Short mmCIF file of C-alpha atoms in Angstrom, two decimals:
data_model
loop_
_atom_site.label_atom_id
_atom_site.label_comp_id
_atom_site.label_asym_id
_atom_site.label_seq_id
_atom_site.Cartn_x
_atom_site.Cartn_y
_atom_site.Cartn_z
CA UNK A 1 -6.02 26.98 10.68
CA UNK A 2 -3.18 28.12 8.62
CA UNK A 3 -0.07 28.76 11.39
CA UNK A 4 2.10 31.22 10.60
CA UNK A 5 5.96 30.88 10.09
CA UNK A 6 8.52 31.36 12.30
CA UNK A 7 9.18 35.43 12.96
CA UNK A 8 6.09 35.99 11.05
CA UNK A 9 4.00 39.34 12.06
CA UNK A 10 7.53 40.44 13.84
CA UNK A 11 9.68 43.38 13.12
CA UNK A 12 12.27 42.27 14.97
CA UNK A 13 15.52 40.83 12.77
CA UNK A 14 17.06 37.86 14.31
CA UNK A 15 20.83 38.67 14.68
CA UNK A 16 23.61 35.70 14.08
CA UNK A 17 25.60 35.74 16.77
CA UNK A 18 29.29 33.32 16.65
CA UNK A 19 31.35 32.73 19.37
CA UNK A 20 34.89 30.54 18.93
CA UNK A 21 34.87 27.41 20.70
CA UNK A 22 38.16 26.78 22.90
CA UNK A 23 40.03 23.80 21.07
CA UNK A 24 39.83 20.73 23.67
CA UNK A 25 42.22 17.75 23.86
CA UNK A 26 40.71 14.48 22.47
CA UNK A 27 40.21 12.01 25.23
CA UNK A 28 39.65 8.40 24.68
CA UNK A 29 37.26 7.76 27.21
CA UNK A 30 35.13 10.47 26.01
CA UNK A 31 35.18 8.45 22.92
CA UNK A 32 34.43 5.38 24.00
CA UNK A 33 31.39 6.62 25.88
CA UNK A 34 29.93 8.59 22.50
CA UNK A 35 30.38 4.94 20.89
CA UNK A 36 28.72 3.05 23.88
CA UNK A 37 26.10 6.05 23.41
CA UNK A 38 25.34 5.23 20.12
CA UNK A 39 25.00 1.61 20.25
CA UNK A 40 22.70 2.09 22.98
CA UNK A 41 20.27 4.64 20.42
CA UNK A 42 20.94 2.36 18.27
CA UNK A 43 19.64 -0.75 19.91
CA UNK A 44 16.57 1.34 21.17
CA UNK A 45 15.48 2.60 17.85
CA UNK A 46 15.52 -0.82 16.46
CA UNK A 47 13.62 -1.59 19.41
CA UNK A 48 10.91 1.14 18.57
CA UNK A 49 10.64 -0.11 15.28
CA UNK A 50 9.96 -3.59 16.02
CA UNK A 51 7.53 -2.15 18.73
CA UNK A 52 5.68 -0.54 15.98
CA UNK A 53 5.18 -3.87 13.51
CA UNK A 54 3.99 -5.50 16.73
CA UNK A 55 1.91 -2.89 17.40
CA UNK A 56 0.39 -2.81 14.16
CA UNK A 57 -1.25 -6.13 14.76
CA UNK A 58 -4.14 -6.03 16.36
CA UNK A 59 -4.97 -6.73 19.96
CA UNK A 60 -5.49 -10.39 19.54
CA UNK A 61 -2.32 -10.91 17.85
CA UNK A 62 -3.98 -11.07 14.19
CA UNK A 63 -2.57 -8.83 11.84
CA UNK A 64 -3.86 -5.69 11.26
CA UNK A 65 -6.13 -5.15 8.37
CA UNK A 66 -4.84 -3.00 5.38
CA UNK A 67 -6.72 0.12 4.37
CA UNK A 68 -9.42 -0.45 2.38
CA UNK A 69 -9.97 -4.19 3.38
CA UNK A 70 -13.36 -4.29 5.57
CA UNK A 71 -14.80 -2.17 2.65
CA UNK A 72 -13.69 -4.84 -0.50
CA UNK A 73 -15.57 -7.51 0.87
CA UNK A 74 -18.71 -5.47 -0.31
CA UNK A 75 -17.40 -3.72 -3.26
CA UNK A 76 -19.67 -6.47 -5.48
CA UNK A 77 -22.83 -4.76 -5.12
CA UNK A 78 -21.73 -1.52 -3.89
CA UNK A 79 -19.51 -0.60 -6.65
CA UNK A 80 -20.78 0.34 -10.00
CA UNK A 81 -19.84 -2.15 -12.66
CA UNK A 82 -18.21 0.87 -14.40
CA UNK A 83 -15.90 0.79 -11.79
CA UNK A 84 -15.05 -2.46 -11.32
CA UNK A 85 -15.28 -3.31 -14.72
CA UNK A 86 -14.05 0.16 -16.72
CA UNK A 87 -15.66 -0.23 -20.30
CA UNK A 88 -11.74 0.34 -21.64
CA UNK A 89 -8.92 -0.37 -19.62
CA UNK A 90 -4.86 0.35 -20.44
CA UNK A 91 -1.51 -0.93 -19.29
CA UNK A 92 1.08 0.92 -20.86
CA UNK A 93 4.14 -1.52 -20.38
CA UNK A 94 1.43 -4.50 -20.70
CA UNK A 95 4.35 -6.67 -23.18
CA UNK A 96 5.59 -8.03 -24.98
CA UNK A 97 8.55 -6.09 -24.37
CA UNK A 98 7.88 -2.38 -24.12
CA UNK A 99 4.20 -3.02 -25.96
CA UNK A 100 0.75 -1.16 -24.63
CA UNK A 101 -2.08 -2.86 -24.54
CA UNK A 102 -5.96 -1.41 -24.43
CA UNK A 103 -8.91 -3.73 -23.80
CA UNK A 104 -12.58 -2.74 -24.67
CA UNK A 105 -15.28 -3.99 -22.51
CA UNK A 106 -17.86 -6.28 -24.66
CA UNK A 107 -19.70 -8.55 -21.89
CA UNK A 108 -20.55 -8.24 -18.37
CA UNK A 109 -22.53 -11.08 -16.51
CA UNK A 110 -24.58 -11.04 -13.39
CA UNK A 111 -23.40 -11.20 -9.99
CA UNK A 112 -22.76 -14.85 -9.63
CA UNK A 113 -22.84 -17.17 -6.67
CA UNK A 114 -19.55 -18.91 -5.98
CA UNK A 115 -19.97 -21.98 -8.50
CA UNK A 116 -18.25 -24.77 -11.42
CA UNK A 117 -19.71 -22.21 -13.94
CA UNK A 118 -18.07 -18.95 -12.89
CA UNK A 119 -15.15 -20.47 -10.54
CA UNK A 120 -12.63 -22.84 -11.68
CA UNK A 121 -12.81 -26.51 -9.79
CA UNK A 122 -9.61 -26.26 -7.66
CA UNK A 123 -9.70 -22.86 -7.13
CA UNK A 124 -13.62 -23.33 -5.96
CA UNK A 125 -12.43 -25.91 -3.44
CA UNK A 126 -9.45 -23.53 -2.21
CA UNK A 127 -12.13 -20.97 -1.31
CA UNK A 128 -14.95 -22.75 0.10
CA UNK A 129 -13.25 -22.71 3.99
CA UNK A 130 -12.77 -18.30 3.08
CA UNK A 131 -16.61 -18.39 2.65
CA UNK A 132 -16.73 -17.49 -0.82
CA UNK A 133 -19.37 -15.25 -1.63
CA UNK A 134 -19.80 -13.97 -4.97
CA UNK A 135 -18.47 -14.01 -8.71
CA UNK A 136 -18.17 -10.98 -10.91
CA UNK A 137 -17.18 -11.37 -14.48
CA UNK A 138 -16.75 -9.60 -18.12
CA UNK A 139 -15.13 -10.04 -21.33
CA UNK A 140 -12.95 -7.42 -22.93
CA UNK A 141 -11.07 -7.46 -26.16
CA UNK A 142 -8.10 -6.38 -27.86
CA UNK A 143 -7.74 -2.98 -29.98
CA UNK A 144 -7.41 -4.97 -33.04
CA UNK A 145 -10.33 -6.94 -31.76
CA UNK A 146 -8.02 -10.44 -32.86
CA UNK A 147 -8.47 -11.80 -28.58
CA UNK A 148 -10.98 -11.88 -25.92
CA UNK A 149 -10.26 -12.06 -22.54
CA UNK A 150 -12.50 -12.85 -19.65
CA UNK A 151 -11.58 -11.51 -16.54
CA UNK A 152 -13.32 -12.73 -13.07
CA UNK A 153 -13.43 -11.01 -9.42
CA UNK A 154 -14.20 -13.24 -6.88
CA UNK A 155 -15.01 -11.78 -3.57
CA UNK A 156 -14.55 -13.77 -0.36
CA UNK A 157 -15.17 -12.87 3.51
CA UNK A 158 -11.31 -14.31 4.05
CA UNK A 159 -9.76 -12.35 7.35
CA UNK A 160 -6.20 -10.83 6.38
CA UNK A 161 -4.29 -14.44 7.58
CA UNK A 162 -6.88 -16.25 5.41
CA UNK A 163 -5.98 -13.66 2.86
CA UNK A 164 -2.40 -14.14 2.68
CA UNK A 165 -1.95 -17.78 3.05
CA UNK A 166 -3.28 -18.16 -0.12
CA UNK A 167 -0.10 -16.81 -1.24
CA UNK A 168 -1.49 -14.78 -4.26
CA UNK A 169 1.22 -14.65 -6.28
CA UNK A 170 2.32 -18.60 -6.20
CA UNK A 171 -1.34 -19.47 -6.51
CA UNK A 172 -1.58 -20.25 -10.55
CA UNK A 173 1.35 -22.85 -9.94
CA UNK A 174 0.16 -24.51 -6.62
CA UNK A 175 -3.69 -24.54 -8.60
CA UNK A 176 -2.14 -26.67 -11.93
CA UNK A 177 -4.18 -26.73 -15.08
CA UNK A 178 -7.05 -24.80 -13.32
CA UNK A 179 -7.93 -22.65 -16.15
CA UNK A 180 -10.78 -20.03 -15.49
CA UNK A 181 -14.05 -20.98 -17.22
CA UNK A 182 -14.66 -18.06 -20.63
CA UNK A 183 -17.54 -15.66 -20.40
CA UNK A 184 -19.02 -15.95 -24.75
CA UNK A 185 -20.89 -12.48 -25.60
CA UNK A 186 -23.79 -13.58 -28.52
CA UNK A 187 -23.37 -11.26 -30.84
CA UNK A 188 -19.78 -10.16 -30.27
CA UNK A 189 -16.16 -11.19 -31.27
CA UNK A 190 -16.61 -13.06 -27.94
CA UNK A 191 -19.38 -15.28 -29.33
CA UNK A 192 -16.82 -18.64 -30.25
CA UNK A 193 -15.20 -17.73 -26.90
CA UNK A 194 -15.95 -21.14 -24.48
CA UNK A 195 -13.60 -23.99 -22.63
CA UNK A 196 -12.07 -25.12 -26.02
CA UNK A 197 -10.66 -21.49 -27.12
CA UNK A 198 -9.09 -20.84 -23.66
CA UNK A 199 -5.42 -20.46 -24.29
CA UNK A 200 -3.42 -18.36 -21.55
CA UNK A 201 -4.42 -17.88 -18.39
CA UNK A 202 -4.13 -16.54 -14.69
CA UNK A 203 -5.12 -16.34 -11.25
CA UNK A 204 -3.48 -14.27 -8.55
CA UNK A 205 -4.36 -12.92 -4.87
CA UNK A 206 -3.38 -9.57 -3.89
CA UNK A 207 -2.94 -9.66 0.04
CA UNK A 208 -4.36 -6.21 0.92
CA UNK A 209 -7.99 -7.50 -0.43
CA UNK A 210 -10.06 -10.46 0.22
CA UNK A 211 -10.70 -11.25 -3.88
CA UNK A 212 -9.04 -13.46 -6.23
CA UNK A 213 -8.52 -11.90 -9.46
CA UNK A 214 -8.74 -14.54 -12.34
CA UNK A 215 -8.37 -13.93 -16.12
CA UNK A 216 -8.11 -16.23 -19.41
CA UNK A 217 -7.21 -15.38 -23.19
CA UNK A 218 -8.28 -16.86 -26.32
CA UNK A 219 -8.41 -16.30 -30.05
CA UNK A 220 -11.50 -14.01 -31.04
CA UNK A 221 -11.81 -16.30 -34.52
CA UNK A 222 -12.78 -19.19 -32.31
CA UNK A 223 -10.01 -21.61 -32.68
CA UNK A 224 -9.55 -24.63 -31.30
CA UNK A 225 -6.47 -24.38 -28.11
CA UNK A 226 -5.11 -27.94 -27.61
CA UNK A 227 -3.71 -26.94 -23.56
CA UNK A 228 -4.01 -23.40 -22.03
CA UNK A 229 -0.82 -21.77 -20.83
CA UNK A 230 -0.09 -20.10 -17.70
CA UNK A 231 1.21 -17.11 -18.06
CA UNK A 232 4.24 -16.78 -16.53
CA UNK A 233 5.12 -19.69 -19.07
CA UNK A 234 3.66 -18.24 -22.00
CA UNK A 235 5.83 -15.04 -21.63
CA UNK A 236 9.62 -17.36 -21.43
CA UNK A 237 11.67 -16.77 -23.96
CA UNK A 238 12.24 -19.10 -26.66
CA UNK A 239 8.75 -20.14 -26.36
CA UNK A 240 7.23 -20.64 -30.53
CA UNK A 241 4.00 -22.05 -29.53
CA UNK A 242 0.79 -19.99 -30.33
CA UNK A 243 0.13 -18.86 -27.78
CA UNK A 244 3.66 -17.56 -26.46
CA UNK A 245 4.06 -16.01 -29.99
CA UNK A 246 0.83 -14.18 -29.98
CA UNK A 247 1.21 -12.65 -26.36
CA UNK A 248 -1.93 -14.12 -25.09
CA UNK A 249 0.27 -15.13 -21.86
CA UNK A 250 1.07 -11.31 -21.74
CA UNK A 251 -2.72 -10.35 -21.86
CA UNK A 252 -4.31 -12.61 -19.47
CA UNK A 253 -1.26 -11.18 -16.69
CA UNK A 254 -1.60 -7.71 -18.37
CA UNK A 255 -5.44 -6.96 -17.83
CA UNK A 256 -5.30 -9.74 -13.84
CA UNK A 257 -3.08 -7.11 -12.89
CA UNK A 258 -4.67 -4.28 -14.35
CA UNK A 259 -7.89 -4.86 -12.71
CA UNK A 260 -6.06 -5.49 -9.19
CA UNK A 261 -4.94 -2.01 -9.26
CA UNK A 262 -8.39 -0.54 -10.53
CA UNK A 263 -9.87 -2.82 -7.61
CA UNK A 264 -7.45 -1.37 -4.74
CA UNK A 265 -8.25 2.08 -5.94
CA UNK A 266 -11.94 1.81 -5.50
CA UNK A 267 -11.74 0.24 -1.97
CA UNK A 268 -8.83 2.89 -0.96
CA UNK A 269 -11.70 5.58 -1.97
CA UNK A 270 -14.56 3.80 -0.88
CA UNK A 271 -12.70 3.69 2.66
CA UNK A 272 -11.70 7.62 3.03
CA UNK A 273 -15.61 8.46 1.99
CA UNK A 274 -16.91 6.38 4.69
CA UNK A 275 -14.50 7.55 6.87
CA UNK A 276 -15.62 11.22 5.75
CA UNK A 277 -19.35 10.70 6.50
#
């Protein structure tokens, strides 16, 4: 119901009416007790505020679950791959420098189980105890169709501590050289694309959502890629390797945290409908 404004409906004209104040002497102890008054509001609204984070947790002391979270760890087969997987996906400020990058979807693979051939070996271990549950993959490539990239979604049934000890965005470092296995697509620029073409890579794990987001770059002619790069290291400066110079670091982070955003989007929605129904 639409309430109306203030005075609406009325004829009546409020009138202004002023009235000078009598000038009163300042009084220190009047002071003093507006300053004692204010430290006291003070104190108590920091007070309310910190009763508001602990509140926020839930009633056995566990944190609170972000929007959206419940409803992610069953996004893998009630999403459509379309969704989870646009067939083209953009990041404007994607790098190097100011540079945009679009990716075309070229492969998508079956709903995996959590396993050495869709889940790298460290990371596999790290995610056992979280009851790992399934694997989602594709492979995308460049607009100039020059790299391949094969991006991975793998959903867990972690609780929101679980979730965050993990701590997403340390996790390539703390994994090593635990490069993502490729996803090859027979009959596409993808079709050379296995362990020995891997060349930059990532793995991060957003704390509102119980997935790990992997990704890995490599050189659509199939070339050989003597050690993958991570690719926070691929992106330093001053860096004249390969794949530094040919921003392969910049597309495995580019399209990881692409994809994150595309995944909290569906779950944000796919919260509010059930909510709605």
């Amino acid at each position: 119901m639409r309430v109306p404004a203030y005075g609406a409906g009325t004829d009546e004209t409020p009138v202004e009416t002023t009235t000078r104040l009598r000038p009163i002497r300042e009084r220190r102890r009047g002071r003093a007790l507006a300053v004692g008054a204010c430290v006291v509001l003070g104190i108590g609204l920091i007070g309310g505020a910190l009763a508001g984070v602990w509140l926020a947790a839930s009633g056995d002391g566990k944190p609170a679950e972000p929007a959206g979270y419940a409803v992610a760890k069953e996004l893998w087969h009630n999403a459509p791959v379309d969704t989870l997987f646009p067939r083209t996906l953009t990041a404007p400020h994607a790098g190097p420098g100011p540079s945009a990058r679009t990716w075309t979807r070229i492969v998508v693979a079956p709903d995996a189980p959590c396993a050495p051939a869709s889940v790298a070996p460290k990371l596999l271990a790290a995610l056992r105890p979280l009851d790992c549950r399934r694997v989602l993959r594709a492979t995308y490539t460049d607009a100039t169709a020059s790299s391949v990239l094969t991006v991975g979604l793998v959903f867990t049934q972690a609780d929101v501590t679980a979730q965050r000890a993990l701590d997403g965005r340390r996790l390539a470092a703390r994994l090593g050289q635990d490069v993502p296995p490729a996803l090859p697509g027979p009959g596409t620029v993808a079709a050379r694309f296995g362990p020995a073409q891997r060349a930059g890579w990532w793995v991060t794990a957003p704390a509102d959502l119980p997935v790990v987001v992997t990704a890995v770059s490599g050189f659509a002619d199939g070339r050989v890629v003597e050690r993958p790069v991570p690719a926070d290291q691929a992106m330093k400066k001053g860096r004249t390797d390969a794949v530094a110079q040919s921003g392969l670091g910049h597309e495995a982070l580019g399209i990881a945290e692409r994809l994150e955003k595309q995944l909290r989007t569906t779950a944000l929605d796919a919260a509010k409908e059930e909510e709605q129904r």
